[in-house]
Coordinates of C-alpha atoms in Angstrom, one line a residue:
X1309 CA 44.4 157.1 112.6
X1310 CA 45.7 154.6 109.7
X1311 CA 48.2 158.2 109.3
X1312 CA 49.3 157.8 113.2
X1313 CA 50.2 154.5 112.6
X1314 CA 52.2 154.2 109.6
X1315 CA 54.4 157.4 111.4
X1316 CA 54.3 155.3 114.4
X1317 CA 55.9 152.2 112.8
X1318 CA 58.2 154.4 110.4
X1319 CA 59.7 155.6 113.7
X1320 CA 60.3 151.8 115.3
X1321 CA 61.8 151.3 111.8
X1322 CA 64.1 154.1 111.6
X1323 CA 66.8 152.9 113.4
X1324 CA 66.7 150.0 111.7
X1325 CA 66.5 152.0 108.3
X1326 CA 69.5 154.0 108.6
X1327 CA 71.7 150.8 109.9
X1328 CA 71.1 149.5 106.4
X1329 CA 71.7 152.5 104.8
X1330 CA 74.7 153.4 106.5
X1331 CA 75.8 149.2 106.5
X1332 CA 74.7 148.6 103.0
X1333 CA 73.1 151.2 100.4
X1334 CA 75.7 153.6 101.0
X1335 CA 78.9 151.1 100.5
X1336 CA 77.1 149.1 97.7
X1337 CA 76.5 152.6 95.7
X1338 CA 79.9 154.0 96.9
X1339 CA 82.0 150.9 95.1
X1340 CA 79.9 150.8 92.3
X1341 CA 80.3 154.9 91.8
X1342 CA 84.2 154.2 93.3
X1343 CA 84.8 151.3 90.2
X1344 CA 84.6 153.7 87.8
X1345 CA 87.6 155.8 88.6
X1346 CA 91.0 155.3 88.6
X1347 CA 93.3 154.0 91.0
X1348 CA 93.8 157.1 93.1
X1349 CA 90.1 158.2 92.8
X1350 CA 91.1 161.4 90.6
X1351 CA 90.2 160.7 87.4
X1352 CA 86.7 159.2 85.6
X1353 CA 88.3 156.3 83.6
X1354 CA 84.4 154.8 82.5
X1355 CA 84.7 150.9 82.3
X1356 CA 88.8 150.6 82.2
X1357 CA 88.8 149.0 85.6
X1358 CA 86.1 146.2 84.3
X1359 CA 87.8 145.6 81.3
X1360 CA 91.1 145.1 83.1
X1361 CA 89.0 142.9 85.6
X1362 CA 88.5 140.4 82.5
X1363 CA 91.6 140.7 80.5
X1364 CA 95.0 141.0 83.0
X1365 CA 96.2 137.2 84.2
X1366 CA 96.0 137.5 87.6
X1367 CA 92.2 138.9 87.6
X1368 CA 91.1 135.7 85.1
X1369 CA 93.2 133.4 87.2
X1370 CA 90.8 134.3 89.9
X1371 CA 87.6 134.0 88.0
X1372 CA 88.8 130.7 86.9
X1373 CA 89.1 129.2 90.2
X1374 CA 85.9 130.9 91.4
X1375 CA 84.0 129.1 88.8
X1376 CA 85.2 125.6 90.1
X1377 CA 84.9 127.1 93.6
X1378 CA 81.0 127.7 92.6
X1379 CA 80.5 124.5 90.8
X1380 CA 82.5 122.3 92.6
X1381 CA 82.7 122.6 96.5
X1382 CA 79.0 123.6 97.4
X1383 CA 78.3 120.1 95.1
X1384 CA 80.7 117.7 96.9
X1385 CA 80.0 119.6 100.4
X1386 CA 76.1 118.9 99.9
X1387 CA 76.3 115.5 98.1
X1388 CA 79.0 114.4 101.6
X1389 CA 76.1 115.8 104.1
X1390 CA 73.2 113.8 102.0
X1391 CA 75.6 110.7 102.5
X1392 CA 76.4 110.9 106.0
X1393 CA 72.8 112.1 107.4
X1394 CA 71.2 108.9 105.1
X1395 CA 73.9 106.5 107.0
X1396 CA 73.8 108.3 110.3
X1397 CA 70.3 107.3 110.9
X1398 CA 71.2 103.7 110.0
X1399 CA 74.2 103.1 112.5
X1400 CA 74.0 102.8 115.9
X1401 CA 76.5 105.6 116.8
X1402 CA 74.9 107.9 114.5
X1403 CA 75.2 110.7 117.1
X1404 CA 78.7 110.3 117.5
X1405 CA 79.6 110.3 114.1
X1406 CA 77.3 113.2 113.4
X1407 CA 79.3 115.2 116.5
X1408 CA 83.1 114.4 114.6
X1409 CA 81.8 115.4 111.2
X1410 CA 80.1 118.4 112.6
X1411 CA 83.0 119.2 114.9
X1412 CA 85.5 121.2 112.1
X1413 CA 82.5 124.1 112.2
X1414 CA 84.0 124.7 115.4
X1415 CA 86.9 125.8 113.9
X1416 CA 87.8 129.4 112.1
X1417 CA 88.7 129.2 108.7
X1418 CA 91.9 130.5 110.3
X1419 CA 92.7 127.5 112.6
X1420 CA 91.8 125.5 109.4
X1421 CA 94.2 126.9 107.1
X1422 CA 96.9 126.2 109.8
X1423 CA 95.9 122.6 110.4
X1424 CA 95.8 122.1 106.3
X1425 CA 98.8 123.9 105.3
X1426 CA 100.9 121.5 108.1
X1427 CA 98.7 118.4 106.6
X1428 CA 99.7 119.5 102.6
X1429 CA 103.4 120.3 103.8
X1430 CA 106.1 118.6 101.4
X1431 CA 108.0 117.0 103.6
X1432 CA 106.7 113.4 104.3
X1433 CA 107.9 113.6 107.9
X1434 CA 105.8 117.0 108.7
X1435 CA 103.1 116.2 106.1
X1436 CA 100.4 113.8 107.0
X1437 CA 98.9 113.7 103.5
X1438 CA 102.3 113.2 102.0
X1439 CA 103.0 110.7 104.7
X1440 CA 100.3 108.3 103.7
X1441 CA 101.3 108.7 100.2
X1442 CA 105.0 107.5 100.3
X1443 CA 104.4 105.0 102.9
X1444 CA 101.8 103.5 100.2
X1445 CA 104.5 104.2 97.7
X1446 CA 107.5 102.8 99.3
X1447 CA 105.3 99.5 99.9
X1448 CA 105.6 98.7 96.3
X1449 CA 108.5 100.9 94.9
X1450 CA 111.8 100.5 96.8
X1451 CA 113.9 104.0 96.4
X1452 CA 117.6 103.9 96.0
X1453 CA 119.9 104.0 98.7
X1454 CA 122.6 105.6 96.7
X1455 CA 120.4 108.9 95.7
X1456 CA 123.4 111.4 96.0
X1457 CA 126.3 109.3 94.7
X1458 CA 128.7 110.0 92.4
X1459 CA 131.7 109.0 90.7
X1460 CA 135.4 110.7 91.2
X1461 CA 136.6 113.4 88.2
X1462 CA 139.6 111.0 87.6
X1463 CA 137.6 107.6 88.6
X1464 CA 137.6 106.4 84.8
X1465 CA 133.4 106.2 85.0
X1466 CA 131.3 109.3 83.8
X1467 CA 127.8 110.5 83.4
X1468 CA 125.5 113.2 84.4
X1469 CA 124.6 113.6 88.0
X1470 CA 122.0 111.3 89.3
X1471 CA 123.0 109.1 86.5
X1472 CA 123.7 107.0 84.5
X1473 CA 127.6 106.4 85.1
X1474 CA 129.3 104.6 82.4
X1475 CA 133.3 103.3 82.1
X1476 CA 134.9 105.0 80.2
X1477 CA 137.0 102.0 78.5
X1478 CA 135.6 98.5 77.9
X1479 CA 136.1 95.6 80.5
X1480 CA 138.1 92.5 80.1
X1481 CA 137.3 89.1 81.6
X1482 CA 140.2 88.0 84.0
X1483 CA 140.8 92.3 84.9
X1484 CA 139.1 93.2 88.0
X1485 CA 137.5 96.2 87.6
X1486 CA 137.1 99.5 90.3
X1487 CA 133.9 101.5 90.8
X1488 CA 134.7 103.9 93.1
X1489 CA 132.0 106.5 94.4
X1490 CA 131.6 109.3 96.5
X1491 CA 128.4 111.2 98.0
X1492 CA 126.6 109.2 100.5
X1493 CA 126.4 110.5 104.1
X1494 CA 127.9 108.0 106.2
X1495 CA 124.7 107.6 108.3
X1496 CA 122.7 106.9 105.0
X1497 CA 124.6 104.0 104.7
X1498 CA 122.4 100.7 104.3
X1499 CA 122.1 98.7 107.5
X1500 CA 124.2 95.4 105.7
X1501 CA 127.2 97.6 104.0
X1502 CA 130.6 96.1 104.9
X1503 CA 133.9 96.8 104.6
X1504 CA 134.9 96.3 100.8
X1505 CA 136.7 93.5 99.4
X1506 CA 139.1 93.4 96.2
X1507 CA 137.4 91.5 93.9
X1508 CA 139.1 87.9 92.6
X1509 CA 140.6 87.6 89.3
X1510 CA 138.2 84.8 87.8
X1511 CA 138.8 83.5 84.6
X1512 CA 136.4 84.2 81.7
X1513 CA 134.6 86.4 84.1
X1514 CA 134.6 90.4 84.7
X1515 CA 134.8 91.0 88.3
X1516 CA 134.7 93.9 90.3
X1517 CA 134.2 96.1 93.3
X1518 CA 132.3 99.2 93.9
X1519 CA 132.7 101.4 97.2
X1520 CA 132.1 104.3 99.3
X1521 CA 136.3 105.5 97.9
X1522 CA 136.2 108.1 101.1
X1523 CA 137.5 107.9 104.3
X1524 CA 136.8 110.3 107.4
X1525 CA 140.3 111.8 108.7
X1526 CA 142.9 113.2 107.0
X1527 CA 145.3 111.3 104.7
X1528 CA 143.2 108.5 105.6
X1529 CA 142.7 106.1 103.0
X1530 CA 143.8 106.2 99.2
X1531 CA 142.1 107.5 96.0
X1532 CA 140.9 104.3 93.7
X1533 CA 141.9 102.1 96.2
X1534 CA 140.1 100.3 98.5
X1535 CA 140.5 100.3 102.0
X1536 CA 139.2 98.5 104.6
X1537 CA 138.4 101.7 106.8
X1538 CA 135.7 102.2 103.2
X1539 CA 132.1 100.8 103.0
X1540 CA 130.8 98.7 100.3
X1541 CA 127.6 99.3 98.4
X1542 CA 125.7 96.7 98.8
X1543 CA 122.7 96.4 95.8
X1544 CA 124.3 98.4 93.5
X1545 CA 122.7 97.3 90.3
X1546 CA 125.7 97.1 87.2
X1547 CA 125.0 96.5 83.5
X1548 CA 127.6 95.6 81.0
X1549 CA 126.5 97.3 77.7
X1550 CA 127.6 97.0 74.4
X1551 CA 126.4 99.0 71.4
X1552 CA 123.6 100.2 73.4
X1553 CA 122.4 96.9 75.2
X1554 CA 122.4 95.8 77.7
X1555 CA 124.2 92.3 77.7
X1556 CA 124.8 91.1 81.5
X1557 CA 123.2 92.6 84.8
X1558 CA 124.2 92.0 88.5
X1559 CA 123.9 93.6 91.6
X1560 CA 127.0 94.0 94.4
X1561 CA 127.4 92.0 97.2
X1562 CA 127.5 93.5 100.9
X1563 CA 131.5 94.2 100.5
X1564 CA 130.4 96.1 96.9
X1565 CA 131.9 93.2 94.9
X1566 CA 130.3 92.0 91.9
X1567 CA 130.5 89.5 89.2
X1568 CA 129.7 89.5 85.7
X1569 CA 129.2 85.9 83.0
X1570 CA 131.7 86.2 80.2
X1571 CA 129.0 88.2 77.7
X1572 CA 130.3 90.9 79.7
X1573 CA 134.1 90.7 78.3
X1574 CA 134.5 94.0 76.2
X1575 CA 131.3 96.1 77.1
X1576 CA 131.4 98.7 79.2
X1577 CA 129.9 99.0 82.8
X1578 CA 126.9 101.1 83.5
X1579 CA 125.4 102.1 86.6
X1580 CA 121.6 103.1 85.5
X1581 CA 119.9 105.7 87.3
X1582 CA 117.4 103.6 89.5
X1583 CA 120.5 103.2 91.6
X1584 CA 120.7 107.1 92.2
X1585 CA 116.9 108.0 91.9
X1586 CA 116.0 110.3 94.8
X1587 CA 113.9 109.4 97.6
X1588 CA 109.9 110.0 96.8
X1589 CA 108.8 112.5 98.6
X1590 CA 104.8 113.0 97.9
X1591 CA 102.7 114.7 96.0
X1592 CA 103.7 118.8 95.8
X1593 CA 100.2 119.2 96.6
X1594 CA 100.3 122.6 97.1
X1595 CA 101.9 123.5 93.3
X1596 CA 100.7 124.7 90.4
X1597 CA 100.3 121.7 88.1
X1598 CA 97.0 121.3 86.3
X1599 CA 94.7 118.7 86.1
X1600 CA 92.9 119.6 83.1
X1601 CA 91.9 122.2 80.7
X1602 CA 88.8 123.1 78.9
X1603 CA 89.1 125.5 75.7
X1604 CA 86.1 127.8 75.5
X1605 CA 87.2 130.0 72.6
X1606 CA 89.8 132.7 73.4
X1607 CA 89.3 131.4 77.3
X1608 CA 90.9 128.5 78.5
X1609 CA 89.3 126.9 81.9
X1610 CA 91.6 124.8 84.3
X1611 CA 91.5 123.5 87.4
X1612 CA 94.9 122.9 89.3
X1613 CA 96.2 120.8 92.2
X1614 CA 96.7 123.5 94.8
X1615 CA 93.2 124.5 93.7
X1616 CA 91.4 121.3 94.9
X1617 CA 93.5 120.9 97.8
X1618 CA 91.9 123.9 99.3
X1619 CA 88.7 123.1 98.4
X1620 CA 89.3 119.5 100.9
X1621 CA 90.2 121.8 103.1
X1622 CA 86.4 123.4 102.5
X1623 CA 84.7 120.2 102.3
X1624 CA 85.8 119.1 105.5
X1625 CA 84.9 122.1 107.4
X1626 CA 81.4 122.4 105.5
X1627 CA 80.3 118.4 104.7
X1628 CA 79.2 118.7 108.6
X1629 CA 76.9 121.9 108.0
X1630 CA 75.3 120.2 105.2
X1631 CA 74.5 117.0 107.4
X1632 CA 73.2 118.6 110.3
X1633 CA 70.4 120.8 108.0
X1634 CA 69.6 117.8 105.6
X1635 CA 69.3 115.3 108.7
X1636 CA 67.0 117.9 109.7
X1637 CA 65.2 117.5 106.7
X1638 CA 65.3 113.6 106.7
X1639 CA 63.6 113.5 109.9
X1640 CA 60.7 115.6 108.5
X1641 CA 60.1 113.3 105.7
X1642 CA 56.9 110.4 106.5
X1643 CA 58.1 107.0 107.3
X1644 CA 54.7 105.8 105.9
X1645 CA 56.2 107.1 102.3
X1646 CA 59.7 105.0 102.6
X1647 CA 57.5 102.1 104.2
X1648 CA 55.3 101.8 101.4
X1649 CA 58.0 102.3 98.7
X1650 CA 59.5 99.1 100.2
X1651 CA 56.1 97.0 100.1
X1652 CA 55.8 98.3 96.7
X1653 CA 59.1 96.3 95.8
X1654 CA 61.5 99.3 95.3
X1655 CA 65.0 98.6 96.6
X1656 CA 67.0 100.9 98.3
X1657 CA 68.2 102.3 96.0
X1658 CA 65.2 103.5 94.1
X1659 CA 63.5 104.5 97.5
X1660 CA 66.6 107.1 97.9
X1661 CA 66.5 108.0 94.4
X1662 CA 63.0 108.1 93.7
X1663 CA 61.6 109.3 97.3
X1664 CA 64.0 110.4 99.8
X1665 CA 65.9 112.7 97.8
X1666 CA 62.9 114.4 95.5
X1667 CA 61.4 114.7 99.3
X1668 CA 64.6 116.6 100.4
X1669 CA 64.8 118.9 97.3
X1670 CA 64.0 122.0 99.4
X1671 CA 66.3 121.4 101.7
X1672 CA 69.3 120.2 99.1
X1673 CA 68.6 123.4 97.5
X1674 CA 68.8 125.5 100.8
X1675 CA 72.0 124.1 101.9
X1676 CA 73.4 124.7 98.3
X1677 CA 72.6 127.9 97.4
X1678 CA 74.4 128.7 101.1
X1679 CA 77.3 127.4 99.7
X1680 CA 77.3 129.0 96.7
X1681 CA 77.1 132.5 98.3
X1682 CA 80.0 131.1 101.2
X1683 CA 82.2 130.1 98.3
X1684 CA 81.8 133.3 96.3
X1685 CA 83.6 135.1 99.4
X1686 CA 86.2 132.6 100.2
X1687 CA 89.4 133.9 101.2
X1688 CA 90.9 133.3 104.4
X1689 CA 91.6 129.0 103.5
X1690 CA 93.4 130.4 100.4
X1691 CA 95.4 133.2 102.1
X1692 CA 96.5 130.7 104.9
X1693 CA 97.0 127.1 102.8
X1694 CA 98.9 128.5 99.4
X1695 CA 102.0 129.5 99.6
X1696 CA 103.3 132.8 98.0
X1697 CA 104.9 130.6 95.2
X1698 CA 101.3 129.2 93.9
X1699 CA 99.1 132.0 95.8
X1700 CA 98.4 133.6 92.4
X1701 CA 97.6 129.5 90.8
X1702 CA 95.0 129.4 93.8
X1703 CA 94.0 132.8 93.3
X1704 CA 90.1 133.8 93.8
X1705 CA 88.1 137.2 93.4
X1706 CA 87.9 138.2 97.3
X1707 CA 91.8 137.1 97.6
X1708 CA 92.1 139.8 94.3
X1709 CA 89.9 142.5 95.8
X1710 CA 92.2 142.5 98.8
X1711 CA 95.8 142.4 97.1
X1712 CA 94.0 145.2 94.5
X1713 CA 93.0 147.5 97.3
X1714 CA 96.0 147.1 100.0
X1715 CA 99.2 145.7 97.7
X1716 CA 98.7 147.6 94.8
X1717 CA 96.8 150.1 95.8
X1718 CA 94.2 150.4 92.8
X1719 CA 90.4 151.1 95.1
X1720 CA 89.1 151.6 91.5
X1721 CA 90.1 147.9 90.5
X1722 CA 89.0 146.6 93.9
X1723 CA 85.4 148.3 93.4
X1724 CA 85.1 146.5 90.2
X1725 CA 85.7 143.3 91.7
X1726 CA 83.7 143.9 94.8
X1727 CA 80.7 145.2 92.0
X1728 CA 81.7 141.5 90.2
X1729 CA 80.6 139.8 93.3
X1730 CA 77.4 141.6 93.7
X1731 CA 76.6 140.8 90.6
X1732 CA 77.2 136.9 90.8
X1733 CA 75.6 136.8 94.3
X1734 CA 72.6 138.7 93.1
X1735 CA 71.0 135.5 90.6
X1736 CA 71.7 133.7 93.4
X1737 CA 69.8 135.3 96.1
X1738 CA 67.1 136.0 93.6
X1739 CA 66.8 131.6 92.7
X1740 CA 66.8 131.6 96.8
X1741 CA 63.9 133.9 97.6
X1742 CA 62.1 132.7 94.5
X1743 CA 61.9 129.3 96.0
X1744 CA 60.9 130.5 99.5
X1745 CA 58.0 132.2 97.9
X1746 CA 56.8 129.2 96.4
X1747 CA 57.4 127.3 99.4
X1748 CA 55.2 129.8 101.4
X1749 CA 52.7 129.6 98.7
X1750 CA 52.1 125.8 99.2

């Protein structure tokens, strides 16, 4: 009879049995059998593949980023959901504030790679992150007006472009000195240029006028001259220097003239470069540069900008997950516990340190073990957000296995990453059903 049954339930199981076997055991022992061959499968190359894995820069690019992808994003994303579901249940409109955290796990990681690489773009006017950043920035940094000027070849001024522009002989008080500059797109004019004036000849003074020396039409206007069809440049900044410092400063009037105290007599002009400086546009937030290292013998561990971007990106798609499931958790947790913590005399504070979250443990640990495995498979938000300059800076294992096995064609190199994987998920998994068993046990 006890015979009859076990065949019985072998049978019901079957199915199941040979989904797995087909789904799972058979790919997991294929790649593992598949890692130790060469690219075209022909040849037995032993452990080539694993030592390329960990030795070729594109391959320990990736296992850089996965480690702060692992260490980094499950943390913030769990420590964001502990935040919000301890606040939610102390605001009124907890529900909807849950709903719009909650709301980005509507979206595929596709959709959200779209909406991040438009919020990340460059350009402040496409850009909303960039957008918020110059707008800050040009609240308490004015940017030049002048950011493509540029002095004629035969203007008597020189300097390297985007400045500084220097005369090329010494002033003299009483001598009204010309500026003239090309460059600037009429319609990037500033609103209060006028037409520009000849400057006076003032006695024991160094005068002058500095101008747009361009004129639309042909023959219209005169090089070094100025014409009243020209535009001034109004707050041009002008230094008289002499042997290297700077002795007199003043900025141009509306018509572009300008005048100088007698110091100035015999120095020569200079227009510094804050007068040229290009407009600020942002943060490149989607380049390569680092924002720190961390030397660990022959292995250097960074984390760069393009990097953390993506991982926002994560965050804010994930920070809602964690909320829901640890909210879940809060409501589980006795009120007669927090109550008596406060008539004990703890503050805040200590009752979310010392109770809440040592109550929550479980669930903390749930929701970032989760993460860790989600993380460790991330590919889609990096595919979609970098761009193909600073794809290989934001480069992660899964992104690898897939360039390895379609670009390049190597399936042995793609196996050894896809065994790499296994073998991080697997102490992972092991941790999680570990502390399931020990929950059951209680």
């Amino acid at each position: 009879m006890t015979g009859t049954r076990k065949s019985i339930a072998l049978l019901f199981l079957l199915p199941a049995l040979v989904l797995l076997g087909a789904l799972v055991v058979y790919p997991i022992g294929y790649s593992v059998v598949r890692s130790f061959f060469n690219a075209s499968g022909s040849s037995f190359i032993g452990f080539d593949n694993y030592e390329t894995l960990f030795t070729r820069e594109d391959t320990k690019a990736a296992i850089n980023n996965n480690i702060f992808w692992v260490v980094l994003a499950p943390t913030v994303a769990t420590a964001l959901g502990l935040i919000f579901a301890v606040l939610t249940e102390r605001i009124r409109w907890g529900t909807a504030f849950k709903l719009v955290v909650f709301m980005p796990m509507a979206i595929s990681m596709l959709a959200a790679g779209i909406i991040f690489r438009l919020v990340y773009d460059q350009d402040p006017e496409k850009g909303a992150a960039n957008a918020v950043v110059t707008s800050v920035h040009d609240t308490f940094v004015s940017s030049s007006a002048f950011p493509k000027a540029h002095p004629r070849p035969d203007a008597g001024i020189a300097g390297k472009a985007g400045g500084p522009f220097l005369t090329k002989d010494p002033v003299r008080a009483g001598t009204p000195v010309l500026l003239p500059l090309v460059g600037v797109a009429p319609d990037q004019m500033p609103d209060g240029a006028k037409a520009p004036k000849a400057a006076p000849t003032t006695a024991g003074k160094v005068t002058g006028t500095t101008w747009q020396d361009f004129t639309l039409g042909k023959g219209a206007g005169k090089k070094n001259q100025v014409d009243a069809s020209e535009v001034g440049y109004p707050g041009m900044r002008i230094e008289a220097v002499k042997d290297g410092k700077v002795v007199a400063s003043t900025t141009a009037a509306s018509d572009g003239t300008f005048t100088l105290p007698a110091a100035a007599d015999g120095a020569r002009l200079r227009l510094p470069e804050a007068n040229f400086a290009e407009p600020y546009n942002g943060v490149d937030w989607l380049g390569d540069k680092k924002f720190f290292t961390i030397h660990l013998g022959g292995f250097d561990l960074y984390l760069n900008i393009v990097t953390t971007a993506i991982m926002v990106a994560y965050v804010w798609m994930w920070a809602g997950f964690a909320m829901v499931l640890i909210g879940a958790g809060l409501a589980s947790i006795p009120r007669e516990l927090l109550e008596a913590a406060r008539v004990d005399g703890a503050s805040e504070w200590q009752v979310f340190r010392r109770v809440t979250v040592p109550l929550l443990a479980p669930v903390l640990a749930v929701v970032l073990v989760t993460l860790m495995i989600n993380v460790l498979k991330i590919f889609d938000l990096i595919f979609i957000i970098a761009p193909g300059s600073s794809q290989d800076d934001a480069n992660v294992l899964a992104l690898q296995l897939y360039r390895s096995a379609f670009s390049e064609s190597n399936e042995g190199l793609a196996s050894a990453i896809a065994v790499l994987l296994l073998l991080l998920v697997i102490p992972v998994m092991w941790f999680n059903m570990r502390r399931l068993r020990r929950e059951v046990r209680r």
